[in-house]
XYZ file of C-alpha atoms in Angstrom:
216
model
C -6.597 -14.281 9.722
C -9.754 -12.240 9.434
C -10.725 -14.391 6.449
C -10.610 -17.553 8.578
C -12.862 -15.946 11.181
C -15.362 -15.090 8.434
C -15.241 -18.723 7.272
C -16.117 -19.969 10.753
C -18.941 -17.428 11.012
C -20.365 -18.745 7.743
C -20.193 -22.344 8.962
C -21.887 -21.423 12.223
C -24.700 -19.815 10.266
C -25.062 -23.135 8.451
C -25.493 -24.868 11.815
C -28.092 -22.318 12.888
C -29.940 -22.684 9.583
C -29.956 -26.473 9.959
C -31.325 -26.442 13.491
C -33.775 -23.642 12.692
C -35.187 -25.567 9.735
C -35.632 -28.716 11.825
C -37.454 -26.824 14.593
C -39.539 -24.991 11.969
C -40.673 -28.331 10.514
C -41.809 -29.478 13.943
C -43.684 -26.209 14.446
C -45.360 -26.572 11.040
C -46.367 -30.137 11.860
C -48.068 -28.962 15.037
C -49.966 -26.290 13.101
C -51.083 -28.482 10.195
C -52.290 -31.263 12.483
C -55.042 -28.840 13.545
C -56.215 -28.554 9.890
C -56.507 -24.737 9.863
C -58.758 -23.057 7.308
C -57.683 -20.330 4.849
C -58.456 -17.479 7.270
C -56.522 -19.154 10.064
C -53.583 -19.779 7.722
C -53.530 -16.109 6.702
C -53.513 -15.064 10.359
C -50.694 -17.522 11.102
C -48.686 -16.195 8.155
C -49.001 -12.666 9.545
C -47.927 -13.850 13.008
C -44.936 -15.805 11.687
C -43.930 -12.877 9.471
C -43.998 -10.558 12.495
C -41.830 -12.887 14.568
C -39.475 -13.420 11.632
C -38.872 -9.691 11.176
C -38.506 -9.221 14.935
C -35.940 -11.952 15.669
C -33.925 -12.340 12.449
C -31.820 -9.236 13.169
C -31.097 -10.539 16.675
C -30.578 -14.235 16.008
C -30.297 -15.826 12.576
C -31.240 -19.307 13.806
C -34.492 -18.107 15.372
C -35.342 -16.321 12.144
C -35.119 -19.610 10.220
C -37.454 -21.228 12.785
C -40.226 -18.859 11.697
C -39.209 -18.721 8.039
C -39.834 -22.458 7.511
C -43.509 -22.553 8.599
C -44.076 -19.249 6.817
C -42.909 -20.732 3.507
C -44.885 -23.941 3.987
C -48.080 -22.143 4.934
C -47.771 -19.893 1.874
C -47.461 -23.035 -0.248
C -50.485 -24.546 1.488
C -52.516 -21.381 0.881
C -51.660 -21.179 -2.827
C -51.943 -24.902 -3.551
C -53.718 -26.837 -0.776
C -52.532 -30.409 -0.211
C -52.749 -32.754 2.720
C -50.598 -31.938 5.712
C -48.811 -35.261 5.478
C -47.985 -34.726 1.787
C -46.714 -31.195 2.394
C -44.482 -32.234 5.289
C -43.357 -35.365 3.461
C -42.196 -33.352 0.446
C -40.451 -30.832 2.671
C -38.718 -33.457 4.771
C -37.583 -35.423 1.718
C -36.350 -32.231 0.070
C -34.389 -30.901 3.029
C -33.997 -33.773 5.478
C -30.913 -35.244 3.839
C -29.307 -31.820 3.529
C -30.103 -31.001 7.152
C -28.602 -34.254 8.408
C -25.452 -33.988 6.317
C -25.028 -30.312 7.163
C -25.409 -30.887 10.886
C -22.994 -33.819 10.960
C -20.407 -31.937 8.926
C -20.760 -28.860 11.103
C -20.319 -30.881 14.282
C -17.274 -32.688 12.906
C -15.573 -29.741 11.226
C -16.480 -26.667 13.249
C -16.234 -27.930 16.807
C -12.770 -27.502 18.311
C -11.422 -25.169 15.663
C -13.092 -22.108 17.112
C -11.492 -22.955 20.473
C -8.058 -23.279 18.852
C -8.614 -20.015 17.004
C -9.723 -18.302 20.209
C -6.586 -19.421 22.092
C -4.306 -18.308 19.274
C -5.866 -14.859 19.004
C -5.941 -14.431 22.791
C -2.224 -15.288 23.014
C -1.422 -12.954 20.109
C -3.342 -10.101 21.730
C -1.415 -10.619 24.981
C 1.935 -10.534 23.150
C 1.001 -7.442 21.135
C -0.246 -5.727 24.305
C 3.097 -6.415 26.004
C 4.918 -4.898 23.025
C 2.574 -1.893 23.045
C 3.252 -1.274 26.734
C 6.985 -1.247 26.028
C 6.468 1.053 23.040
C 4.848 3.652 25.291
C 8.316 4.385 26.682
C 10.099 4.152 23.331
C 10.298 6.321 20.208
C 7.408 8.014 18.411
C 7.799 5.651 15.447
C 7.465 2.555 17.619
C 4.377 4.012 19.286
C 2.691 4.476 15.906
C 3.498 0.922 14.799
C 2.348 -0.488 18.133
C -0.933 1.436 17.872
C -1.746 -0.081 14.460
C -0.747 -3.612 15.502
C -2.715 -3.460 18.740
C -5.842 -2.127 17.002
C -5.711 -5.004 14.488
C -5.171 -7.538 17.279
C -8.110 -6.176 19.302
C -10.386 -6.445 16.252
C -9.279 -10.044 15.656
C -9.940 -10.922 19.294
C -13.440 -9.448 19.102
C -14.269 -11.295 15.873
C -12.875 -14.575 17.205
C -15.008 -14.159 20.337
C -18.122 -13.508 18.234
C -17.393 -16.533 16.047
C -16.863 -18.763 19.104
C -20.157 -17.595 20.608
C -21.991 -19.439 17.802
C -20.503 -22.797 18.761
C -22.905 -25.530 19.867
C -20.547 -26.493 22.699
C -18.317 -24.312 24.917
C -14.839 -23.585 23.593
C -13.207 -24.035 27.004
C -11.600 -20.579 26.898
C -12.082 -18.583 30.103
C -14.388 -15.621 29.288
C -12.748 -13.624 32.098
C -9.362 -13.958 30.381
C -10.849 -12.734 27.094
C -12.541 -9.784 28.809
C -9.312 -8.890 30.640
C -7.311 -9.016 27.391
C -9.875 -6.798 25.640
C -9.894 -4.306 28.517
C -6.097 -4.137 28.570
C -5.905 -3.713 24.790
C -8.440 -0.873 24.762
C -6.726 0.829 27.703
C -3.351 0.644 25.950
C -4.916 1.913 22.716
C -6.174 4.955 24.576
C -2.750 5.612 26.105
C -1.029 5.116 22.750
C -3.470 7.482 21.041
C -2.738 10.194 23.594
C 1.010 9.603 23.228
C 0.826 9.768 19.412
C -1.161 13.009 19.595
C 1.472 14.440 21.928
C 4.175 13.352 19.458
C 2.315 15.123 16.643
C 1.986 18.329 18.647
C 5.661 18.224 19.564
C 6.597 17.666 15.923
C 4.489 20.619 14.783
C 6.036 22.765 17.509
C 9.557 21.941 16.358
C 8.549 22.649 12.763
C 7.322 26.123 13.694
C 10.440 26.976 15.718
C 12.912 25.812 13.070
C 12.410 28.707 10.576
C 12.720 31.282 13.373
C 15.921 29.740 14.634
C 17.465 30.084 11.184
C 16.940 33.871 11.111
C 19.997 36.022 11.909
C 19.797 37.931 15.223
C-alpha cells in the first residue's frame, strides 16, 4: 500500500515538472525579448539560482519554474543564438513531452488519489475502532493494535500528502481526515501507556516469582 502512495507521489511530481517547465519557458521568453547583454544574463542567472535554491526544498514545481530559464540562459551565455532560435529548439525538444505528460497525468492521476484517500481513511477508522477495543483487552492484543494503528496512521498521512499534489480537489472532507488523524494519535498515546504498564507488570511478576519459590 505504501508503494502505491509512492507511485502517485512520483506521478504528481511529473505534473509539477510539466507545469513548471511550461511556466519557465514563458518566463524565459519574457527575458529574452528584452535582448539582455552578457552582464545582464549573468545577473539573471544569479537571481534565478537564488530563487531555485530557495523554493525547490519547499515546492518542487516552483523549483522547475526557475530551473528552466536558468538552463536556457546558461546556454545563451556559452553559445549565443537568437532568442527565437533558442526558444524554438527548447519548445520542439520538450513541448511534445510536456503535452503528453500533462494529458497522461490528468487522465491517469485524477480520481485515483481520491479513491486512495477514502480507502485509507476508512481503514484508519476501522483500525482505530479495533484499537479502542484492545485497550480493554489482553496485553497481546494491545501490542498488535499498537503496531497496526501506527502503520495505518502513517498510511493516512502519506495518502493525504499525495492527494495534496492533485490539480483538482479530491472531494474528501479535510475535517474528517484531521479528526481521524487526531483520534489515531490519541489512541496511540493511550496504547503506548498501556503497553508500558503491561511491561512493568510483567517485570514485577518476574521478580516476585523466584522469591515465591523459596521455602519459608
